[in-house]
mmCIF file of N, CA and C in Angstrom:
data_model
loop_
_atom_site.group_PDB
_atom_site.id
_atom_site.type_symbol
_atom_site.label_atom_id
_atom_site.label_comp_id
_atom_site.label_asym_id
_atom_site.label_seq_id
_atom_site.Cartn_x
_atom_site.Cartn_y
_atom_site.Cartn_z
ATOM 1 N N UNK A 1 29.829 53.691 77.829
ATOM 2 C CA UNK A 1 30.761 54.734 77.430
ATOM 3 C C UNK A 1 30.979 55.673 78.617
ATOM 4 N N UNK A 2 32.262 55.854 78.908
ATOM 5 C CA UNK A 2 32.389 56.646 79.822
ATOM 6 C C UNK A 2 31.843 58.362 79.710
ATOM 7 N N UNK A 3 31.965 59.271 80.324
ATOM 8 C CA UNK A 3 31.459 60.803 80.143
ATOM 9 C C UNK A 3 32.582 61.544 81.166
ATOM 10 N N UNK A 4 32.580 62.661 80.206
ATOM 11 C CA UNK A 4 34.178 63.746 80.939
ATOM 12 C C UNK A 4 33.139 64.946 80.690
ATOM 13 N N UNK A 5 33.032 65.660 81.609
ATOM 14 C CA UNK A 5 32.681 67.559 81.852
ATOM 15 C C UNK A 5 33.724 67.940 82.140
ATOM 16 N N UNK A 6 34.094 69.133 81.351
ATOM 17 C CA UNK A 6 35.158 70.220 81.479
ATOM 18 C C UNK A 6 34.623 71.025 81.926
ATOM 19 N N UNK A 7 34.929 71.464 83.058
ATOM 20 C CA UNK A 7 34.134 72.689 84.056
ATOM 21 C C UNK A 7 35.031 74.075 84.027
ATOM 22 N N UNK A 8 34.110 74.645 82.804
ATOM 23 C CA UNK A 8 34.555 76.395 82.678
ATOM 24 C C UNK A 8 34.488 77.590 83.904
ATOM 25 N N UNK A 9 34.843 77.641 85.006
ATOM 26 C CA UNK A 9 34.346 79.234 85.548
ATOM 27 C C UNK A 9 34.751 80.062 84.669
ATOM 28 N N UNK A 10 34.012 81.212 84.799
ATOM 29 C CA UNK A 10 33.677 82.078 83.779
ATOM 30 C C UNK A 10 33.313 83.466 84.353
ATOM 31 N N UNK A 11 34.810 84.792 84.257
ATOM 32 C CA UNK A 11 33.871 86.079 84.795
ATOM 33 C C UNK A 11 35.046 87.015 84.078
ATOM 34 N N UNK A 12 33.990 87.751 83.555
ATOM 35 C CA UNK A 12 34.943 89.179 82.784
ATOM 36 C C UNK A 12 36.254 87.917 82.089
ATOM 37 N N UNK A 13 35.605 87.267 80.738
ATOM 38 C CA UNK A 13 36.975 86.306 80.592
ATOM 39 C C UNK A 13 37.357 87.624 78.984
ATOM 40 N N UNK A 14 38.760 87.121 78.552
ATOM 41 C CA UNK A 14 39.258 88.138 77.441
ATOM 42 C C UNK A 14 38.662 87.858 76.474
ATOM 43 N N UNK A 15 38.907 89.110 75.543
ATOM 44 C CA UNK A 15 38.498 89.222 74.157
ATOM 45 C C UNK A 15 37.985 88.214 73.047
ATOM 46 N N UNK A 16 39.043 87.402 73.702
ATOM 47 C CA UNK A 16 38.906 86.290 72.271
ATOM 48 C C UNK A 16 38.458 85.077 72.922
ATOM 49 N N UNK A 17 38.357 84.970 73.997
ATOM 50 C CA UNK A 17 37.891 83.714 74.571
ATOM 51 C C UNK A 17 36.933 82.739 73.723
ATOM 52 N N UNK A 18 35.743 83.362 73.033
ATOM 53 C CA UNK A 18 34.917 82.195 72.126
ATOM 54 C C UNK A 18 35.703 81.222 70.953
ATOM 55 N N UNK A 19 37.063 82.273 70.368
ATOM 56 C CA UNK A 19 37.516 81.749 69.683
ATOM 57 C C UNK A 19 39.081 80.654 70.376
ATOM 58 N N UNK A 20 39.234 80.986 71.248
ATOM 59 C CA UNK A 20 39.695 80.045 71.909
ATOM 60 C C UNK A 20 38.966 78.538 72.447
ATOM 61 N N UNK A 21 37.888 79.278 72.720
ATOM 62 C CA UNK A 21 36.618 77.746 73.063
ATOM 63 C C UNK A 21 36.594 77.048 72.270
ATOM 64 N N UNK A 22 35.998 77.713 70.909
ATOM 65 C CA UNK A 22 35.662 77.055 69.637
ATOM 66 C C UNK A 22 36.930 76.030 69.695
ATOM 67 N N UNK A 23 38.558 76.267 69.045
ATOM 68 C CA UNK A 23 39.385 76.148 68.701
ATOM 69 C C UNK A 23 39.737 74.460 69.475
ATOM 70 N N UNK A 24 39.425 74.718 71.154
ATOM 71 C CA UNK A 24 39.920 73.586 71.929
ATOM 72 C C UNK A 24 38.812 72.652 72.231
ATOM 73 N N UNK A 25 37.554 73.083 71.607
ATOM 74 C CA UNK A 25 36.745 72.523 71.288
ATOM 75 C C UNK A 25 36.716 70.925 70.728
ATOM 76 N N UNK A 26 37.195 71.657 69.367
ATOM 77 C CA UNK A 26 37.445 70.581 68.459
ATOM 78 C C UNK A 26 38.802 69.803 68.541
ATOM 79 N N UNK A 27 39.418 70.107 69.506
ATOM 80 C CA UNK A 27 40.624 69.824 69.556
ATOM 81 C C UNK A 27 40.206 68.356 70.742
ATOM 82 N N UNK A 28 39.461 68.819 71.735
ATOM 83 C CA UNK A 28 39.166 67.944 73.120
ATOM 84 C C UNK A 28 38.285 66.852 72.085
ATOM 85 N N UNK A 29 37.362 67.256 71.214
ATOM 86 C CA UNK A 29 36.623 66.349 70.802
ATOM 87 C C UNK A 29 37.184 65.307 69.802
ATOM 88 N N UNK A 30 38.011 65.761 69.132
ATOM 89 C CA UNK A 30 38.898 64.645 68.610
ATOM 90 C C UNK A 30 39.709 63.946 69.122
ATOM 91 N N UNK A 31 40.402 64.707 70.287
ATOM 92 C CA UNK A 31 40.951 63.580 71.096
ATOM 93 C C UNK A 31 40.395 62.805 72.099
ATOM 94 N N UNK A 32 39.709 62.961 72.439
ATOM 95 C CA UNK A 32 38.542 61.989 73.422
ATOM 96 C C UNK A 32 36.932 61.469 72.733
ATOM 97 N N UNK A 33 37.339 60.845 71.572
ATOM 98 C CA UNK A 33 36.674 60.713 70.650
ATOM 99 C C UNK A 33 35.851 59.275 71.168
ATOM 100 N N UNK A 34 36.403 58.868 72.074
ATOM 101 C CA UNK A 34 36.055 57.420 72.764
ATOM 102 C C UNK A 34 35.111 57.476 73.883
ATOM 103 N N UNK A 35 35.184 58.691 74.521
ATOM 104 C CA UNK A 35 34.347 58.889 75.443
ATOM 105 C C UNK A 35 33.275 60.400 75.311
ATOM 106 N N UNK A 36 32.150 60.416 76.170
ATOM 107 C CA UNK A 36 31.112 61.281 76.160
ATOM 108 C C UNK A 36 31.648 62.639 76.612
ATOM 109 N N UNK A 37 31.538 63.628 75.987
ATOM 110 C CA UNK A 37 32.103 65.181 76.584
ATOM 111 C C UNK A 37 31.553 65.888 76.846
ATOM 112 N N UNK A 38 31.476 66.672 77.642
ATOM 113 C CA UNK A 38 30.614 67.483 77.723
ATOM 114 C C UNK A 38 31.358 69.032 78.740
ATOM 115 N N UNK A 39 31.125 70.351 77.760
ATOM 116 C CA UNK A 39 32.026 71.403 78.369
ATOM 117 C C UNK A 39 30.489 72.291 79.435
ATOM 118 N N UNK A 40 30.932 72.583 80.424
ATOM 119 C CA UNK A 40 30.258 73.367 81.268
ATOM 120 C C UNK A 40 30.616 74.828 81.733
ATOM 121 N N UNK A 41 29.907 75.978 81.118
ATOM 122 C CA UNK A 41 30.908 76.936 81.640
ATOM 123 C C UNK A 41 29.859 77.829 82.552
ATOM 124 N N UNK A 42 30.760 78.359 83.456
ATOM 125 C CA UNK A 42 29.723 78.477 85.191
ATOM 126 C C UNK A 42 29.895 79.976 84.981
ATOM 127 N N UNK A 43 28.876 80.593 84.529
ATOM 128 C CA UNK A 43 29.168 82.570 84.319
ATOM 129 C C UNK A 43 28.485 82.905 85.670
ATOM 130 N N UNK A 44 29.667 83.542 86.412
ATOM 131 C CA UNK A 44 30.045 83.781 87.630
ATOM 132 C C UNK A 44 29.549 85.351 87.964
ATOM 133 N N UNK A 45 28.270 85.376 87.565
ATOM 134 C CA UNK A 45 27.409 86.855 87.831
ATOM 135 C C UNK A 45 27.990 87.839 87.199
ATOM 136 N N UNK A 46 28.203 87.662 86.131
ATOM 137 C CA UNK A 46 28.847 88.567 84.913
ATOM 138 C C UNK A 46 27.362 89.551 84.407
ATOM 139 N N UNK A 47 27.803 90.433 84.306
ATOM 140 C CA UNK A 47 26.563 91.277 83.412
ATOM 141 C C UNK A 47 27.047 91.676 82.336
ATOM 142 N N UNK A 48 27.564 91.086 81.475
ATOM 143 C CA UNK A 48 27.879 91.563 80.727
ATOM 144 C C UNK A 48 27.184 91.015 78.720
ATOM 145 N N UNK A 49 26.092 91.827 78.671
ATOM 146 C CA UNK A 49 25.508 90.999 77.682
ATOM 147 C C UNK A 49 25.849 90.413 76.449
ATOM 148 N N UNK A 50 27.189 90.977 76.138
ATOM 149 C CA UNK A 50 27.478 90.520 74.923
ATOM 150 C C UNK A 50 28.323 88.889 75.141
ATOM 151 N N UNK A 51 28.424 88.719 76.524
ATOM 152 C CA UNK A 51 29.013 87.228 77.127
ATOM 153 C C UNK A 51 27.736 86.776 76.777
ATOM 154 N N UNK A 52 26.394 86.894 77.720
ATOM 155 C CA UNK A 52 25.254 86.134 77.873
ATOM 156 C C UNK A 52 25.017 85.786 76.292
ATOM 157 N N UNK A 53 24.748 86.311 75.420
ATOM 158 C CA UNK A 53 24.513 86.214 74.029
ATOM 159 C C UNK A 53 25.476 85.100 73.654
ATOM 160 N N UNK A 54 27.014 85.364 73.329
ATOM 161 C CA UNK A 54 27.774 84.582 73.040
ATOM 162 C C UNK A 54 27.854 82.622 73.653
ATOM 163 N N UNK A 55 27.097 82.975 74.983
ATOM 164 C CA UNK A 55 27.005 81.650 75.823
ATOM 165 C C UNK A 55 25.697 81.172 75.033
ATOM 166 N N UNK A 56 24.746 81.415 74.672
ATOM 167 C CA UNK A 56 23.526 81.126 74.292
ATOM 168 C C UNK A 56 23.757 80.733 72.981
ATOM 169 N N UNK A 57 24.355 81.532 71.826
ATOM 170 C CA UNK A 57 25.163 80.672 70.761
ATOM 171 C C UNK A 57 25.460 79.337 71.289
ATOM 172 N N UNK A 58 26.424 79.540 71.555
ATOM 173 C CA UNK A 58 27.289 78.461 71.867
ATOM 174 C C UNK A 58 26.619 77.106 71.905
ATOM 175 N N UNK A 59 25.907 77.470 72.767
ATOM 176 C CA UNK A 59 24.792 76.283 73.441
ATOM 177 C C UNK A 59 24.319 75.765 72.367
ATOM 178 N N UNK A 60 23.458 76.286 71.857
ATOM 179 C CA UNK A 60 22.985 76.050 70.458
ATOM 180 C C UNK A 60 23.560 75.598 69.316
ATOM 181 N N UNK A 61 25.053 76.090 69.598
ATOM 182 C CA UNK A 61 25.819 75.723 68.371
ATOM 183 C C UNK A 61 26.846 74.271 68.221
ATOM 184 N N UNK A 62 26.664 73.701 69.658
ATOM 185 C CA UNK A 62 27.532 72.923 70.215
ATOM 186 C C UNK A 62 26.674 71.716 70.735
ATOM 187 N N UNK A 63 26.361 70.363 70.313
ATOM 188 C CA UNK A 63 25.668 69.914 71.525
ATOM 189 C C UNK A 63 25.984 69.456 72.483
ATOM 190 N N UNK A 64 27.617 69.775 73.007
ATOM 191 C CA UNK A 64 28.136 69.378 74.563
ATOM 192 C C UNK A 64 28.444 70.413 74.777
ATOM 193 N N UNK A 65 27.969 71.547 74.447
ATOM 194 C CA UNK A 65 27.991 72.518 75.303
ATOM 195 C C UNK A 65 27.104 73.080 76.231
ATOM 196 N N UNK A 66 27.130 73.391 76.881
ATOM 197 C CA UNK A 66 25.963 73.759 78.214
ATOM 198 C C UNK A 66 26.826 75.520 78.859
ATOM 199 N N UNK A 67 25.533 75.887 79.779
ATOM 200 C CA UNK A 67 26.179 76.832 81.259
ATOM 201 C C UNK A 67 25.223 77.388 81.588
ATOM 202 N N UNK A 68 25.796 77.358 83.205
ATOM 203 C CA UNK A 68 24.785 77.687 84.046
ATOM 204 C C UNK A 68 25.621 79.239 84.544
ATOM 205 N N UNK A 69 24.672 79.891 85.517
ATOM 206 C CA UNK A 69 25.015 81.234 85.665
ATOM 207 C C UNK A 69 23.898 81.470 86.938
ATOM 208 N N UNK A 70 24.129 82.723 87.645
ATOM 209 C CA UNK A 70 23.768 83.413 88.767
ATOM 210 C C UNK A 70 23.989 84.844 88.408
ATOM 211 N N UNK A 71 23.299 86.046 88.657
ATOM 212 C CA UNK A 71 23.261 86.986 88.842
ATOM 213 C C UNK A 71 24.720 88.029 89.665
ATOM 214 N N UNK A 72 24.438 87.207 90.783
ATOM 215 C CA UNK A 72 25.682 88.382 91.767
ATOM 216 C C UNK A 72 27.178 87.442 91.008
ATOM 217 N N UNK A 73 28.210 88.299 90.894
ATOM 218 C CA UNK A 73 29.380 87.508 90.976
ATOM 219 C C UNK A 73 29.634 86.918 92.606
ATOM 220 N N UNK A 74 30.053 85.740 92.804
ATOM 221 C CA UNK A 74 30.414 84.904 93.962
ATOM 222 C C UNK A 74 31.886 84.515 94.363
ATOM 223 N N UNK A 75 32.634 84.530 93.348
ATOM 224 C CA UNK A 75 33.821 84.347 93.755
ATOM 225 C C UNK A 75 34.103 82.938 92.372
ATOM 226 N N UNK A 76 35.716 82.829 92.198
ATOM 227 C CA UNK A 76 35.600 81.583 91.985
ATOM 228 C C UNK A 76 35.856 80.554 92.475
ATOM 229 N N UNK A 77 35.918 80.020 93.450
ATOM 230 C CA UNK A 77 35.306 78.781 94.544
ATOM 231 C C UNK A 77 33.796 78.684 94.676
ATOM 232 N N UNK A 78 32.848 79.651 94.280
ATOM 233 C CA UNK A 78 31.730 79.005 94.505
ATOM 234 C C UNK A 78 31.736 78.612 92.854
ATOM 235 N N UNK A 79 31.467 79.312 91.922
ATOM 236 C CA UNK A 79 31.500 79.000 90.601
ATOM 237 C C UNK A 79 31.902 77.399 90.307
ATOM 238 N N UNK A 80 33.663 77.048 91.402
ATOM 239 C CA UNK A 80 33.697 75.788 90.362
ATOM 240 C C UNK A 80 32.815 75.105 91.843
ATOM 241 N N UNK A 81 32.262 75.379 92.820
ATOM 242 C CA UNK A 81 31.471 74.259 93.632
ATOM 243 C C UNK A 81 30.139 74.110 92.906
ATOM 244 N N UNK A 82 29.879 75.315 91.709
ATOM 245 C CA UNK A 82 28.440 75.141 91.763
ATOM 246 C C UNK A 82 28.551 74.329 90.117
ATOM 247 N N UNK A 83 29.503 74.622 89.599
ATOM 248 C CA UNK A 83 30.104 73.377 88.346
ATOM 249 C C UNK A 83 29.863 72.059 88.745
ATOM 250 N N UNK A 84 30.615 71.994 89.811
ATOM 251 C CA UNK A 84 31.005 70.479 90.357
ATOM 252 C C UNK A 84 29.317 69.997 90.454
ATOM 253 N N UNK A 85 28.812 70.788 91.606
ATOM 254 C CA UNK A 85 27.393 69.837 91.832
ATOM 255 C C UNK A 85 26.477 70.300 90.685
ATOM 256 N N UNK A 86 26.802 70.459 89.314
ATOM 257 C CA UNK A 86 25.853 70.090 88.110
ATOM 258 C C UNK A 86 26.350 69.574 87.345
ATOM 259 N N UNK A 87 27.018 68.549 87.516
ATOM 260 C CA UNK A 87 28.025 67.575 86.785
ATOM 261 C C UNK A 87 27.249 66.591 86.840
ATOM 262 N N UNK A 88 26.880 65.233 86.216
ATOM 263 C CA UNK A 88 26.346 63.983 86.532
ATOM 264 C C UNK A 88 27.473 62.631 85.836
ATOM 265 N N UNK A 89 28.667 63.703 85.303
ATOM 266 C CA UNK A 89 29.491 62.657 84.264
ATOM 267 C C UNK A 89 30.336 61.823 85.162
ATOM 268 N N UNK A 90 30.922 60.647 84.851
ATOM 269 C CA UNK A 90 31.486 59.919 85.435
ATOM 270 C C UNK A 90 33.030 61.004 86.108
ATOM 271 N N UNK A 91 33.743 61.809 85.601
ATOM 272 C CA UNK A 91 35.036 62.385 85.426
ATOM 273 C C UNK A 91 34.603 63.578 85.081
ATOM 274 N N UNK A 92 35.047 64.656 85.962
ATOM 275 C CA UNK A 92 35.483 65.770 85.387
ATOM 276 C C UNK A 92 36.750 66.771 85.542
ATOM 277 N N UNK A 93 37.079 67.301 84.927
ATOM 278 C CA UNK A 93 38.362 68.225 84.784
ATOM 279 C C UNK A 93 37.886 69.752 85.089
ATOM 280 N N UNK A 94 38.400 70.323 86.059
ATOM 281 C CA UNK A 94 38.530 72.237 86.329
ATOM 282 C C UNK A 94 39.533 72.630 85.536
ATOM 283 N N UNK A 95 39.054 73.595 84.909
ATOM 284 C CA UNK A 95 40.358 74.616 84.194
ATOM 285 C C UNK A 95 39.641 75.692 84.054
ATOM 286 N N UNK A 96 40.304 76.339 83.186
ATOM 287 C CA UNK A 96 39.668 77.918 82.907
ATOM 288 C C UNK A 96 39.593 78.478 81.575
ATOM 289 N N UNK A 97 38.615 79.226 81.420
ATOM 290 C CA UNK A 97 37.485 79.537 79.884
ATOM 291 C C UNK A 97 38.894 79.996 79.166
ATOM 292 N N UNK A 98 40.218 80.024 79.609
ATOM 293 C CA UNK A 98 40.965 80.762 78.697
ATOM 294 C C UNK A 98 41.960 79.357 78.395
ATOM 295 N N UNK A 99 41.007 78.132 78.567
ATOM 296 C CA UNK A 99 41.851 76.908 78.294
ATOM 297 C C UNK A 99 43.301 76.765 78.605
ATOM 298 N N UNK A 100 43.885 76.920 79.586
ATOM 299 C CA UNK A 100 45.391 77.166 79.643
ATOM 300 C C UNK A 100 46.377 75.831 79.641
ATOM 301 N N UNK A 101 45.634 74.761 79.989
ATOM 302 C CA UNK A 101 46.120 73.500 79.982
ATOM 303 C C UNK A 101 46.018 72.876 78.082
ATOM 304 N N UNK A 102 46.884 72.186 78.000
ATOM 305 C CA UNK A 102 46.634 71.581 76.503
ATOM 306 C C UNK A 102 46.099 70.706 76.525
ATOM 307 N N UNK A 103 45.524 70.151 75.305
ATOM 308 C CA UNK A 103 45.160 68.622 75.351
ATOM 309 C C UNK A 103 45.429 67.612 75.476
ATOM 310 N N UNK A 104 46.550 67.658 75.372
ATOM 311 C CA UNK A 104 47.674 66.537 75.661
ATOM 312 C C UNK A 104 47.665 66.280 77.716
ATOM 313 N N UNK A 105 47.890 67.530 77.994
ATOM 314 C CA UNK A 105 47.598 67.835 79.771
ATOM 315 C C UNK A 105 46.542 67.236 80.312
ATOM 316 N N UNK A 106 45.551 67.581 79.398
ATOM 317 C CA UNK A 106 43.854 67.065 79.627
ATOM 318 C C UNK A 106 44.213 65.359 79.746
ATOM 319 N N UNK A 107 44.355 65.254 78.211
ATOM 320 C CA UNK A 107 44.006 63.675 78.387
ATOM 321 C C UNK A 107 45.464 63.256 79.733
ATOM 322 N N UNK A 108 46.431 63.210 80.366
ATOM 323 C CA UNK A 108 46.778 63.026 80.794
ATOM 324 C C UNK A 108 46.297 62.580 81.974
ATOM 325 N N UNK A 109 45.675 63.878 82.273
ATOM 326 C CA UNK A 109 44.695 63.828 83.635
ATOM 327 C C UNK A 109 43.527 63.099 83.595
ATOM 328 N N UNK A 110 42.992 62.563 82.502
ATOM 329 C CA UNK A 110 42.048 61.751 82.247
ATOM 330 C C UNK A 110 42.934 60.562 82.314
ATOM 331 N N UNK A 111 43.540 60.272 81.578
ATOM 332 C CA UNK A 111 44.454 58.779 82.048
ATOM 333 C C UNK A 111 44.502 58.403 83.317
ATOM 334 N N UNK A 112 44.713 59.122 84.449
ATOM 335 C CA UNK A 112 44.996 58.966 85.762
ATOM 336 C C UNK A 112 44.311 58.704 86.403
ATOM 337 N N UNK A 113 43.090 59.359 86.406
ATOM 338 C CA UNK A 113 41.567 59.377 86.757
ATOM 339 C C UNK A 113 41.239 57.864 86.637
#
């Protein structure tokens, strides 16, 4: 079976972002129902605890969900370099925690791949 990581950077993201996650969540998982998924979101030295909390849900609440994190914010070029090298999936896709691409976009780019 193949495996896809969606690589989240992640810093000061908006309001509703979990419920956007949630939402494209289930949306990525039904449509790539054939292959292994797995979402990664890279919190980019955010201090902000009510994120850290919400990421730790998540984790827990999801089992392809994961994220890793650092203290200082770095920029986002290091965020998605430090995504990239904790990836082990065959394919992965960059976008951003505010999902802006659709699923339809996604699997596209997975087709190509």
């Amino acid at each position: 079976m193949q495996t896809l990581t969606i690589i989240l950077p992640c810093y000061k993201p908006p309001n509703s972002w979990n419920e956007i996650f949630k939402q494209n969540n289930q949306l990525v998982l039904q449509k790539f129902s054939d292959i292994q998924l797995s979402i990664l979101v890279v919190d980019d030295g955010s201090q902000d605890n009510d994120l850290k909390n919400t990421l730790e849900y998540l984790q827990k609440e999801n089992s392809n969900f994961r994220f890793i994190g650092y203290p200082e914010n770095q920029g986002k070029g290091y965020a998605l370099r430090k995504g990239v090298s904790a990836v082990t999936s065959d394919y992965y896709i960059i976008t951003d925690i505010d999902f802006p691409y659709t699923t339809a976009s996604i699997a596209a780019i997975l087709e190509t791949l």
